[in-house]
CSV table of C-alpha atoms in Angstrom, one decimal:
chain,number,residue,atom,x,y,z
A,1,UNK,CA,0.0,0.0,0.0
A,2,UNK,CA,1.4,3.4,-0.9
A,3,UNK,CA,-0.1,6.2,1.2
A,4,UNK,CA,0.0,9.5,-0.4
A,5,UNK,CA,2.1,12.3,1.1
A,6,UNK,CA,2.1,15.8,-0.3
A,7,UNK,CA,4.0,18.9,0.5
A,8,UNK,CA,4.3,20.7,3.8
A,9,UNK,CA,1.1,22.8,4.4
A,10,UNK,CA,3.1,25.2,6.5
A,11,UNK,CA,5.7,25.8,3.9
A,12,UNK,CA,5.3,28.8,1.5
A,13,UNK,CA,3.4,27.8,-1.6
A,14,UNK,CA,5.4,30.0,-3.9
A,15,UNK,CA,6.4,27.3,-6.3
A,16,UNK,CA,5.0,23.9,-6.9
A,17,UNK,CA,7.3,21.6,-5.0
A,18,UNK,CA,8.5,18.5,-6.8
A,19,UNK,CA,6.6,15.4,-5.6
A,20,UNK,CA,8.4,14.2,-2.5
A,21,UNK,CA,9.1,10.5,-2.0
A,22,UNK,CA,6.2,8.5,-0.6
A,23,UNK,CA,5.9,8.6,3.2
A,24,UNK,CA,8.4,11.4,3.5
A,25,UNK,CA,7.2,14.3,5.6
A,26,UNK,CA,8.5,17.8,5.6
A,27,UNK,CA,11.8,17.9,7.5
A,28,UNK,CA,12.7,17.8,10.2
A,29,UNK,CA,11.1,14.5,11.3
A,30,UNK,CA,10.4,13.9,14.9
A,31,UNK,CA,9.3,10.3,14.6
A,32,UNK,CA,9.9,8.0,11.7
A,33,UNK,CA,7.9,4.8,11.4
A,34,UNK,CA,8.7,2.1,9.0
A,35,UNK,CA,6.8,-1.1,8.2
A,36,UNK,CA,5.3,-1.2,11.6
A,37,UNK,CA,3.4,-4.4,12.4
A,38,UNK,CA,1.7,-5.0,15.7
A,39,UNK,CA,-1.0,-7.0,17.3
A,40,UNK,CA,-2.3,-8.8,20.3
A,41,UNK,CA,-1.9,-12.3,21.7
A,42,UNK,CA,-3.7,-14.9,19.6
A,43,UNK,CA,-5.1,-12.4,17.1
A,44,UNK,CA,-4.3,-11.2,13.7
A,45,UNK,CA,-2.0,-8.2,13.2
A,46,UNK,CA,-3.8,-4.9,14.0
A,47,UNK,CA,-1.1,-2.9,12.2
A,48,UNK,CA,-0.1,-4.4,8.8
A,49,UNK,CA,3.0,-2.5,7.8
A,50,UNK,CA,2.5,1.1,8.5
A,51,UNK,CA,5.1,3.7,7.4
A,52,UNK,CA,5.0,7.4,8.0
A,53,UNK,CA,7.1,10.3,9.2
A,54,UNK,CA,5.8,12.6,11.9
A,55,UNK,CA,7.0,16.2,11.4
A,56,UNK,CA,8.5,18.1,14.2
A,57,UNK,CA,6.5,20.9,15.8
A,58,UNK,CA,3.4,20.0,13.8
A,59,UNK,CA,0.1,18.5,14.8
A,60,UNK,CA,-0.5,15.2,13.0
A,61,UNK,CA,-4.0,13.8,13.3
A,62,UNK,CA,-4.8,10.1,12.9
A,63,UNK,CA,-8.3,9.3,11.9
A,64,UNK,CA,-10.1,6.1,10.9
A,65,UNK,CA,-13.0,3.9,12.0
A,66,UNK,CA,-13.0,2.0,15.3
A,67,UNK,CA,-10.6,-0.9,15.2
A,68,UNK,CA,-8.5,0.5,12.4
A,69,UNK,CA,-5.3,0.5,14.5
A,70,UNK,CA,-5.0,4.3,15.3
A,71,UNK,CA,-4.6,3.8,19.1
A,72,UNK,CA,-2.3,0.8,18.6
A,73,UNK,CA,-0.1,2.9,16.4
A,74,UNK,CA,0.4,5.7,18.9
A,75,UNK,CA,0.8,3.2,21.8
A,76,UNK,CA,3.7,1.7,19.8
A,77,UNK,CA,5.3,5.1,19.5
A,78,UNK,CA,6.2,5.2,23.2
A,79,UNK,CA,6.3,1.4,23.7
A,80,UNK,CA,3.1,1.3,25.8
A,81,UNK,CA,1.7,-1.3,23.4
A,82,UNK,CA,4.4,-3.9,24.2
A,83,UNK,CA,3.5,-3.6,27.9
A,84,UNK,CA,0.3,-5.6,27.3
A,85,UNK,CA,0.7,-9.3,27.8
A,86,UNK,CA,1.2,-11.1,24.5
A,87,UNK,CA,1.3,-8.0,22.5
A,88,UNK,CA,3.7,-8.0,19.6
A,89,UNK,CA,5.3,-5.3,17.5
A,90,UNK,CA,7.9,-5.2,14.8
A,91,UNK,CA,9.2,-2.8,12.2
A,92,UNK,CA,11.2,0.3,13.0
A,93,UNK,CA,10.3,3.5,15.0
A,94,UNK,CA,13.1,6.1,15.1
A,95,UNK,CA,13.1,9.0,17.6
A,96,UNK,CA,15.9,11.5,17.1
A,97,UNK,CA,17.9,9.1,14.9
A,98,UNK,CA,17.7,6.2,17.4
A,99,UNK,CA,15.3,3.2,17.4
A,100,UNK,CA,12.8,3.5,20.3
A,101,UNK,CA,13.9,-0.1,21.2
A,102,UNK,CA,17.3,1.3,22.2
A,103,UNK,CA,15.7,3.7,24.6
A,104,UNK,CA,14.9,2.8,28.2
A,105,UNK,CA,11.1,2.7,28.2
A,106,UNK,CA,10.9,5.1,31.1
A,107,UNK,CA,13.2,7.7,29.5
A,108,UNK,CA,11.4,7.2,26.2
A,109,UNK,CA,8.0,8.0,27.8
A,110,UNK,CA,9.5,11.1,29.2
A,111,UNK,CA,10.4,12.2,25.7
A,112,UNK,CA,7.2,10.9,24.2
A,113,UNK,CA,4.4,11.8,26.6
A,114,UNK,CA,0.8,10.6,26.4
A,115,UNK,CA,-2.7,11.9,27.2
A,116,UNK,CA,-5.5,9.4,27.3
A,117,UNK,CA,-9.1,9.4,26.4
A,118,UNK,CA,-10.4,9.7,30.0
A,119,UNK,CA,-8.6,12.2,32.3
A,120,UNK,CA,-6.6,10.2,34.8
A,121,UNK,CA,-5.1,12.5,37.5
A,122,UNK,CA,-3.4,10.5,40.3
A,123,UNK,CA,-6.3,10.2,42.7
A,124,UNK,CA,-4.2,10.4,45.9
A,125,UNK,CA,-2.4,13.5,44.8
A,126,UNK,CA,-3.3,17.2,44.9
A,127,UNK,CA,-3.1,19.4,41.8
A,128,UNK,CA,0.5,20.5,42.5
A,129,UNK,CA,1.8,17.0,43.1
A,130,UNK,CA,0.0,15.7,40.0
A,131,UNK,CA,1.9,18.1,37.8
A,132,UNK,CA,5.2,17.6,39.8
A,133,UNK,CA,4.9,13.8,39.7
A,134,UNK,CA,7.0,13.2,36.6
A,135,UNK,CA,9.7,15.6,37.8
A,136,UNK,CA,10.0,14.0,41.3
A,137,UNK,CA,10.0,10.5,39.8
A,138,UNK,CA,12.9,11.6,37.6
A,139,UNK,CA,14.8,12.6,40.8
A,140,UNK,CA,14.3,16.4,40.8
A,141,UNK,CA,14.5,17.6,44.4
A,142,UNK,CA,14.9,21.3,44.0
A,143,UNK,CA,11.5,22.6,45.3
A,144,UNK,CA,11.8,26.0,43.8
A,145,UNK,CA,12.6,24.5,40.4
A,146,UNK,CA,9.7,22.1,40.8
A,147,UNK,CA,7.3,24.9,41.7
A,148,UNK,CA,8.5,27.0,38.7
A,149,UNK,CA,7.9,24.0,36.4
A,150,UNK,CA,4.5,23.3,37.8
A,151,UNK,CA,3.4,26.9,37.3
A,152,UNK,CA,4.8,27.1,33.7
A,153,UNK,CA,3.2,23.7,32.8
A,154,UNK,CA,-0.2,24.7,34.2
A,155,UNK,CA,0.1,28.0,32.3
A,156,UNK,CA,1.0,26.2,29.1
A,157,UNK,CA,-2.0,23.9,29.7
A,158,UNK,CA,-4.2,27.0,30.1
A,159,UNK,CA,-5.2,25.9,33.6
A,160,UNK,CA,-3.1,28.1,35.9
A,161,UNK,CA,-5.6,30.9,36.4
A,162,UNK,CA,-8.3,28.4,37.4
A,163,UNK,CA,-6.2,26.4,39.9
A,164,UNK,CA,-3.5,28.8,41.2
A,165,UNK,CA,-5.4,29.3,44.5
A,166,UNK,CA,-6.1,25.6,45.1
A,167,UNK,CA,-3.0,23.8,44.2
A,168,UNK,CA,-3.3,21.7,47.3
A,169,UNK,CA,-6.8,20.5,46.4
A,170,UNK,CA,-7.2,17.0,44.9
A,171,UNK,CA,-6.8,16.8,41.2
A,172,UNK,CA,-9.9,14.6,41.0
A,173,UNK,CA,-12.0,17.5,42.3
A,174,UNK,CA,-11.6,19.4,39.1
A,175,UNK,CA,-14.2,19.3,36.2
A,176,UNK,CA,-13.6,16.8,33.4
A,177,UNK,CA,-12.1,19.4,31.1
A,178,UNK,CA,-9.9,20.8,33.8
A,179,UNK,CA,-8.7,17.3,34.7
A,180,UNK,CA,-7.7,16.7,31.1
A,181,UNK,CA,-5.8,19.9,31.1
A,182,UNK,CA,-4.2,18.9,34.3
A,183,UNK,CA,-3.1,15.6,32.6
A,184,UNK,CA,-1.7,17.7,29.7
A,185,UNK,CA,0.2,19.9,32.3
A,186,UNK,CA,1.5,16.7,33.9
A,187,UNK,CA,2.8,15.5,30.5
A,188,UNK,CA,4.3,18.9,29.6
A,189,UNK,CA,6.1,19.2,33.0
A,190,UNK,CA,8.8,16.7,32.0
A,191,UNK,CA,9.3,18.7,28.7
A,192,UNK,CA,8.7,15.9,26.2
A,193,UNK,CA,9.6,16.2,22.5
A,194,UNK,CA,6.4,14.5,21.4
A,195,UNK,CA,2.9,14.5,23.0
A,196,UNK,CA,0.6,11.6,22.0
A,197,UNK,CA,-3.1,12.2,22.5
A,198,UNK,CA,-5.6,9.4,22.3
A,199,UNK,CA,-9.0,10.9,21.7
A,200,UNK,CA,-8.3,13.5,24.4
A,201,UNK,CA,-11.6,15.3,24.0
A,202,UNK,CA,-14.0,12.4,23.6
A,203,UNK,CA,-15.2,12.6,27.2
A,204,UNK,CA,-15.4,16.4,27.2
A,205,UNK,CA,-18.2,18.9,26.5
A,206,UNK,CA,-17.8,21.3,23.5
A,207,UNK,CA,-16.5,24.2,25.7
A,208,UNK,CA,-13.8,22.0,27.3
A,209,UNK,CA,-13.0,20.6,23.9
A,210,UNK,CA,-12.6,24.0,22.4
A,211,UNK,CA,-10.1,24.9,25.3
A,212,UNK,CA,-8.1,21.8,24.6
A,213,UNK,CA,-8.0,22.6,20.9
A,214,UNK,CA,-6.9,26.1,21.6
A,215,UNK,CA,-4.2,24.7,23.9
A,216,UNK,CA,-3.0,22.4,21.1
A,217,UNK,CA,-2.6,25.3,18.7
A,218,UNK,CA,-0.4,27.0,21.4
A,219,UNK,CA,1.8,24.1,22.4
A,220,UNK,CA,2.6,22.9,18.9
A,221,UNK,CA,5.0,25.9,18.7
A,222,UNK,CA,7.4,23.9,20.8
A,223,UNK,CA,6.2,20.4,20.6
A,224,UNK,CA,5.3,17.6,18.2
A,225,UNK,CA,1.7,16.4,18.7
A,226,UNK,CA,0.1,13.2,17.4
A,227,UNK,CA,-3.6,13.1,18.1
A,228,UNK,CA,-6.0,10.2,17.5
A,229,UNK,CA,-9.5,11.5,17.1
A,230,UNK,CA,-12.9,10.3,15.9
A,231,UNK,CA,-13.9,13.8,15.4
A,232,UNK,CA,-13.0,14.8,11.8
A,233,UNK,CA,-13.8,18.4,12.3
A,234,UNK,CA,-11.4,18.4,15.2
A,235,UNK,CA,-8.7,16.8,13.0
A,236,UNK,CA,-9.4,19.4,10.3
A,237,UNK,CA,-9.2,22.3,12.8
A,238,UNK,CA,-6.1,21.4,14.8
A,239,UNK,CA,-3.7,19.4,12.6
A,240,UNK,CA,-1.4,20.3,9.7
A,241,UNK,CA,-1.2,16.6,8.7
A,242,UNK,CA,-3.7,13.9,8.7
A,243,UNK,CA,-3.3,10.2,8.4
A,244,UNK,CA,-6.3,8.1,7.4
A,245,UNK,CA,-6.1,4.4,8.6
A,246,UNK,CA,-8.3,1.5,7.6
A,247,UNK,CA,-8.1,-2.1,8.8
A,248,UNK,CA,-4.5,-1.7,10.1
A,249,UNK,CA,-3.2,0.0,6.9
A,250,UNK,CA,-2.3,3.6,6.3
A,251,UNK,CA,-4.5,4.6,3.3
A,252,UNK,CA,-3.6,8.2,2.9
A,253,UNK,CA,-1.3,10.7,4.7
A,254,UNK,CA,-0.9,14.3,3.7
A,255,UNK,CA,-1.6,17.9,4.5
A,256,UNK,CA,-4.9,18.2,6.3
A,257,UNK,CA,-6.4,20.7,4.0
A,258,UNK,CA,-5.8,18.5,1.0
A,259,UNK,CA,-7.1,15.4,2.7
A,260,UNK,CA,-10.4,17.1,3.7
A,261,UNK,CA,-10.9,19.0,0.4
A,262,UNK,CA,-9.5,16.7,-2.3
A,263,UNK,CA,-8.6,13.3,-0.9
A,264,UNK,CA,-6.6,11.1,-3.3
A,265,UNK,CA,-8.1,7.8,-2.3
A,266,UNK,CA,-11.7,7.0,-2.7
A,267,UNK,CA,-11.8,5.3,0.7
A,268,UNK,CA,-10.6,8.5,2.4
A,269,UNK,CA,-13.3,10.4,0.5
A,270,UNK,CA,-16.0,8.0,1.6
A,271,UNK,CA,-14.8,8.2,5.2
A,272,UNK,CA,-14.5,12.0,5.5
A,273,UNK,CA,-17.9,12.5,3.8
A,274,UNK,CA,-19.6,9.9,6.1
A,275,UNK,CA,-20.3,7.5,3.2
A,276,UNK,CA,-18.3,4.8,4.8
A,277,UNK,CA,-20.1,1.5,5.7
Y,1,UNK,CA,-24.1,4.0,1.9
Y,2,UNK,CA,-26.9,6.4,0.7
Y,3,UNK,CA,-27.1,9.4,3.0
Y,4,UNK,CA,-30.0,11.8,3.7
Y,5,UNK,CA,-27.4,14.4,2.9
Y,6,UNK,CA,-27.2,13.1,-0.7
Y,7,UNK,CA,-30.9,14.0,-1.1
Y,8,UNK,CA,-30.1,17.5,0.2
Y,9,UNK,CA,-27.2,17.9,-2.3
Y,10,UNK,CA,-29.4,16.6,-5.1
Y,11,UNK,CA,-32.0,19.2,-4.2
Y,12,UNK,CA,-29.3,21.9,-4.3
Y,13,UNK,CA,-28.2,20.8,-7.7
Y,14,UNK,CA,-31.8,20.8,-8.9
Y,15,UNK,CA,-32.4,24.3,-7.7
Y,16,UNK,CA,-29.2,25.6,-9.4
Y,17,UNK,CA,-30.2,23.9,-12.7
Y,18,UNK,CA,-33.7,25.4,-12.5
Y,19,UNK,CA,-32.2,28.8,-11.9
Y,20,UNK,CA,-29.8,28.2,-14.9
Y,21,UNK,CA,-32.8,27.2,-17.0
Y,22,UNK,CA,-34.6,30.4,-16.2
Y,23,UNK,CA,-31.5,32.4,-17.1
Y,24,UNK,CA,-31.3,30.7,-20.4
Y,25,UNK,CA,-35.0,31.5,-21.1
Y,26,UNK,CA,-34.3,35.1,-20.1
Y,27,UNK,CA,-31.4,35.5,-22.5
Y,28,UNK,CA,-33.4,34.1,-25.4
Y,29,UNK,CA,-36.5,36.2,-24.6
Y,30,UNK,CA,-34.4,39.4,-24.2
Y,31,UNK,CA,-32.6,38.9,-27.5
Y,32,UNK,CA,-35.9,38.0,-29.2
Y,33,UNK,CA,-37.3,41.3,-27.9
Y,34,UNK,CA,-34.3,43.1,-29.5
Y,35,UNK,CA,-34.4,41.3,-32.9
Y,36,UNK,CA,-38.2,41.1,-33.3
Y,37,UNK,CA,-38.7,44.6,-31.7
Y,38,UNK,CA,-41.3,43.0,-29.4
Y,39,UNK,CA,-41.6,45.1,-26.2
Y,40,UNK,CA,-44.2,42.7,-24.8
Y,41,UNK,CA,-41.4,40.3,-23.9
Y,42,UNK,CA,-40.0,42.7,-21.2
Y,43,UNK,CA,-42.7,41.6,-18.8
Y,44,UNK,CA,-41.9,37.8,-18.8
Y,45,UNK,CA,-38.2,38.6,-18.6
Y,46,UNK,CA,-38.9,40.7,-15.4
Y,47,UNK,CA,-41.1,38.0,-14.0
Y,48,UNK,CA,-38.3,35.4,-14.6
Y,49,UNK,CA,-35.8,37.7,-13.0
Y,50,UNK,CA,-37.9,37.8,-9.9
Y,51,UNK,CA,-37.9,34.0,-9.8
Y,52,UNK,CA,-34.2,33.9,-10.3
Y,53,UNK,CA,-33.7,36.4,-7.4
Y,54,UNK,CA,-35.8,34.2,-5.2
Y,55,UNK,CA,-33.7,31.2,-6.1
Y,56,UNK,CA,-30.6,33.2,-5.5
Y,57,UNK,CA,-31.7,33.8,-1.9
Y,58,UNK,CA,-32.9,30.2,-1.4
Y,59,UNK,CA,-29.8,28.6,-2.7
Y,60,UNK,CA,-27.5,30.7,-0.5
Y,61,UNK,CA,-29.7,29.8,2.4
Y,62,UNK,CA,-29.6,26.1,1.6
Y,63,UNK,CA,-25.8,26.2,1.2
Y,64,UNK,CA,-25.3,27.9,4.5
Y,65,UNK,CA,-27.6,25.4,6.2
Y,66,UNK,CA,-25.7,22.4,4.7
Y,67,UNK,CA,-22.4,23.8,5.8
Y,68,UNK,CA,-23.6,24.6,9.3
Y,69,UNK,CA,-25.4,21.3,9.9
Y,70,UNK,CA,-23.3,18.8,8.0
Y,71,UNK,CA,-19.8,20.3,8.1
Y,72,UNK,CA,-19.2,18.8,4.6
Y,73,UNK,CA,-15.8,17.6,3.5
Y,74,UNK,CA,-14.1,16.6,0.2
Y,75,UNK,CA,-16.4,16.3,-2.8
Y,76,UNK,CA,-19.4,17.5,-0.8
Y,77,UNK,CA,-17.6,20.6,0.3
Y,78,UNK,CA,-16.4,21.3,-3.2
Y,79,UNK,CA,-20.0,20.9,-4.6
Y,80,UNK,CA,-21.4,23.4,-2.0
Y,81,UNK,CA,-18.5,25.9,-2.5
Y,82,UNK,CA,-19.1,25.7,-6.3
Y,83,UNK,CA,-22.8,26.0,-5.8
Y,84,UNK,CA,-22.4,29.3,-3.8
Y,85,UNK,CA,-20.3,30.8,-6.6
Y,86,UNK,CA,-22.4,29.5,-9.5
Y,87,UNK,CA,-25.5,30.9,-7.7
Y,88,UNK,CA,-23.9,34.4,-7.7
Y,89,UNK,CA,-22.9,34.1,-11.4
Y,90,UNK,CA,-26.4,33.0,-12.4
Y,91,UNK,CA,-28.0,35.9,-10.6
Y,92,UNK,CA,-25.6,38.2,-12.5
Y,93,UNK,CA,-26.6,36.5,-15.8
Y,94,UNK,CA,-30.2,37.2,-15.0
Y,95,UNK,CA,-29.4,40.9,-14.4
Y,96,UNK,CA,-27.5,41.1,-17.7
Y,97,UNK,CA,-30.6,39.6,-19.5
Y,98,UNK,CA,-32.8,42.2,-17.9
Y,99,UNK,CA,-30.4,44.9,-19.1
Y,100,UNK,CA,-30.6,43.5,-22.6
Y,101,UNK,CA,-34.4,43.5,-22.5
Y,102,UNK,CA,-34.6,47.1,-21.1
Y,103,UNK,CA,-32.1,48.4,-23.6
Y,104,UNK,CA,-34.1,46.6,-26.3
Y,105,UNK,CA,-37.2,48.5,-25.3
Y,106,UNK,CA,-35.4,51.7,-26.1
Y,107,UNK,CA,-34.1,50.3,-29.4
Y,108,UNK,CA,-37.6,49.3,-30.4
Y,109,UNK,CA,-38.6,53.0,-30.4
Y,110,UNK,CA,-35.6,54.0,-32.6
Y,111,UNK,CA,-35.0,53.3,-36.3
Y,112,UNK,CA,-33.7,49.7,-36.8
Y,113,UNK,CA,-30.0,49.5,-35.9
Y,114,UNK,CA,-27.5,47.2,-37.6
Y,115,UNK,CA,-26.7,44.5,-35.0
Y,116,UNK,CA,-23.5,43.3,-36.6
Y,117,UNK,CA,-22.2,40.2,-34.8
Y,118,UNK,CA,-24.6,40.4,-32.0
Y,119,UNK,CA,-26.7,37.4,-33.2
Y,120,UNK,CA,-23.5,35.4,-33.3
Y,121,UNK,CA,-22.6,36.7,-29.8
Y,122,UNK,CA,-26.0,35.5,-28.5
Y,123,UNK,CA,-25.4,32.1,-30.0
Y,124,UNK,CA,-21.9,31.8,-28.4
Y,125,UNK,CA,-22.9,33.2,-25.0
Y,126,UNK,CA,-26.1,31.2,-24.6
Y,127,UNK,CA,-24.3,28.1,-25.8
Y,128,UNK,CA,-21.5,28.6,-23.3
Y,129,UNK,CA,-24.1,29.0,-20.5
Y,130,UNK,CA,-26.0,25.9,-21.5
Y,131,UNK,CA,-22.8,23.8,-21.7
Y,132,UNK,CA,-21.5,25.2,-18.5
Y,133,UNK,CA,-24.7,24.2,-16.8
Y,134,UNK,CA,-24.6,20.8,-18.5
Y,135,UNK,CA,-21.0,20.3,-17.3
Y,136,UNK,CA,-22.2,21.1,-13.8
Y,137,UNK,CA,-25.1,18.7,-14.0
Y,138,UNK,CA,-22.9,15.9,-15.3
Y,139,UNK,CA,-19.6,16.8,-13.6
Y,140,UNK,CA,-18.1,16.9,-17.1
Y,141,UNK,CA,-14.6,18.5,-16.9
Y,142,UNK,CA,-13.9,18.2,-20.6
Y,143,UNK,CA,-17.1,20.1,-21.5
Y,144,UNK,CA,-16.3,22.7,-18.9
Y,145,UNK,CA,-12.8,23.3,-20.4
Y,146,UNK,CA,-14.4,23.6,-23.8
Y,147,UNK,CA,-16.7,26.3,-22.5
Y,148,UNK,CA,-13.7,28.2,-21.1
Y,149,UNK,CA,-11.9,28.0,-24.5
Y,150,UNK,CA,-15.0,29.5,-26.3
Y,151,UNK,CA,-14.7,32.7,-24.2
Y,152,UNK,CA,-12.0,34.1,-26.6
Y,153,UNK,CA,-14.4,33.8,-29.5
Y,154,UNK,CA,-17.0,35.9,-27.6
Y,155,UNK,CA,-14.4,38.5,-26.8
Y,156,UNK,CA,-13.3,38.7,-30.4
Y,157,UNK,CA,-16.9,39.1,-31.6
Y,158,UNK,CA,-17.5,41.8,-29.0
Y,159,UNK,CA,-14.4,43.8,-30.3
Y,160,UNK,CA,-15.6,43.4,-33.9
Y,161,UNK,CA,-19.1,44.5,-33.0
Y,162,UNK,CA,-17.8,47.5,-31.0
Y,163,UNK,CA,-15.6,48.6,-34.0
Y,164,UNK,CA,-18.5,48.3,-36.5
Y,165,UNK,CA,-20.9,50.2,-34.2
Y,166,UNK,CA,-18.3,53.0,-33.6
Y,167,UNK,CA,-17.8,53.3,-37.4
Y,168,UNK,CA,-21.5,53.6,-37.8
Y,169,UNK,CA,-21.8,56.3,-35.2
Y,170,UNK,CA,-18.9,58.2,-36.7
Y,171,UNK,CA,-20.5,58.1,-40.1
Y,172,UNK,CA,-24.0,59.0,-38.9
Y,173,UNK,CA,-24.3,61.0,-35.7
Y,174,UNK,CA,-28.0,60.5,-35.6
Y,175,UNK,CA,-27.3,56.8,-34.9
Y,176,UNK,CA,-25.3,57.5,-31.7
Y,177,UNK,CA,-28.1,56.8,-29.2
Y,178,UNK,CA,-29.1,53.4,-30.8
Y,179,UNK,CA,-25.4,52.6,-31.5
Y,180,UNK,CA,-24.6,53.1,-27.8
Y,181,UNK,CA,-27.5,50.8,-26.9
Y,182,UNK,CA,-26.3,48.1,-29.3
Y,183,UNK,CA,-22.8,48.4,-27.7
Y,184,UNK,CA,-24.4,48.0,-24.3
Y,185,UNK,CA,-26.1,44.8,-25.5
Y,186,UNK,CA,-22.9,43.4,-26.9
Y,187,UNK,CA,-21.2,44.2,-23.5
Y,188,UNK,CA,-24.1,42.4,-21.6
Y,189,UNK,CA,-23.6,39.4,-23.8
Y,190,UNK,CA,-19.8,39.4,-23.3
Y,191,UNK,CA,-20.4,39.5,-19.5
Y,192,UNK,CA,-22.8,36.5,-19.8
Y,193,UNK,CA,-20.0,34.6,-21.5
Y,194,UNK,CA,-17.7,35.6,-18.7
Y,195,UNK,CA,-20.1,34.3,-16.1
Y,196,UNK,CA,-20.5,31.0,-18.0
Y,197,UNK,CA,-16.6,30.8,-18.0
Y,198,UNK,CA,-16.7,31.3,-14.2
Y,199,UNK,CA,-19.2,28.6,-13.8
Y,200,UNK,CA,-17.1,26.2,-16.0
Y,201,UNK,CA,-14.0,27.0,-13.8
Y,202,UNK,CA,-16.1,26.2,-10.7
Y,203,UNK,CA,-17.1,22.9,-12.3
Y,204,UNK,CA,-13.4,22.0,-12.8
Y,205,UNK,CA,-12.8,22.8,-9.1
Y,206,UNK,CA,-15.8,20.9,-8.0
Y,207,UNK,CA,-14.8,17.7,-9.9
Y,208,UNK,CA,-11.0,17.8,-9.7
Y,209,UNK,CA,-10.4,20.0,-6.7
Y,210,UNK,CA,-8.1,22.0,-9.0
Y,211,UNK,CA,-8.3,25.8,-9.1
Y,212,UNK,CA,-7.7,26.9,-12.7
Y,213,UNK,CA,-8.7,30.5,-12.2
Y,214,UNK,CA,-6.1,33.3,-12.9
Y,215,UNK,CA,-3.5,31.0,-14.5
Y,216,UNK,CA,-1.0,33.9,-14.9
Y,217,UNK,CA,-0.9,34.5,-11.1
Y,218,UNK,CA,-0.8,30.8,-10.4
Y,219,UNK,CA,2.1,30.4,-12.9
Y,220,UNK,CA,4.0,33.1,-11.1
Y,221,UNK,CA,3.4,31.2,-7.9
Y,222,UNK,CA,2.1,34.2,-5.9
Y,223,UNK,CA,1.2,33.0,-2.4
Y,224,UNK,CA,-2.4,33.1,-1.4
Y,225,UNK,CA,-3.5,34.9,1.7
Y,226,UNK,CA,-4.5,31.6,3.4
Y,227,UNK,CA,-0.9,30.3,2.9
Y,228,UNK,CA,-2.5,27.2,1.5
């Protein structure tokens, strides 16, 4: 299968760029995935040879119907997938020129953070400690430095103003949308290169969703984001690149605007127009 | 999977084609008024214009509702974007036809004026509009491109007509009023051909997702405001 990759949507469109090689994103590349196959114990492969390059400091959205392998793909990127009993994964994933297999999984997950579908603040910790958790686990003992990082992370997650007067309150006492931003702040606190988001807004109301989307547009200035979403309008709004997956294969990958206005593959057209099924 | 949305899009197409059909009727009636000096045709042209204007409002409304309620993408989005633009072009075509009819009423009261290439201009402009609408109905890119190519012929005929009428007015100053009216009619027909060209360009975009307008600017690669 040859997914289609077009030119960088953020690059000036002054001259028609020559067609880049398949699966080559605009440089620099944050994560490079080649021929990734993955699955679960006793089952067929969920990912059947996926290759794509995730551009640095861009938002890449992954869309596709349930069961297409979107979540499995991003869980392979920080080696969460392999933590499941019987799960298998082969192919190549490169982060910063090194295979992720050569990384210590704990260090890798510091570089490649993750935010899940349901907000999951640590229930026994207050707001401050939730954000500081990653830093203290990594051995940081300087309280002033920790406090500074907690504040900057909460500010980047657009939560500071709402929680600055109750940092000692439990994280689980916040609203769903605030809890999700708390989780984003927690992920940002360890200064990852990449943030993976697995349907981060699916449990949130439209207002909380809009806040997360605004936040994404802010943090992508300094961070690479990969977001799995069922909400195609969300993919269209927040991402520069979109990958469409179907039955474990990458059908099409390219600039979001092109994929939503003139998809190259009929299956993508059927999916984004709701004809699928 | 057949969607309810498909029925809405079909309805939108139907309304545009109905509006296009009315515009074609208007052009033919307006020109017949001029050629046959039949002032009685002004009234039906005005009545059709009123229908065209109503459709103009309705189609804009339908498009906005479809965008707001369905957040269309890909081919659906291109169809609605094209429909919005074609809607505006057809409304302008209707206005041009009314202009021809109204100018024709003045001409009916003057001695007969030599129409030069105007009958041929009518044939070309009305043919372009019909084919542009057919290309929209069938998603026929080749026909749309053929319409675009024919615009040069209309421009050539307009220049020729202008020259003939200017010579006529230079030779006979008493013909200036009716000569100017005939020039206005030629200008209206040329504008109808331009609108048909716009429609054909929108059809190419609708089908291929390719923007073929303003090729000179595109060849120079001037960036667009959206940065896209």
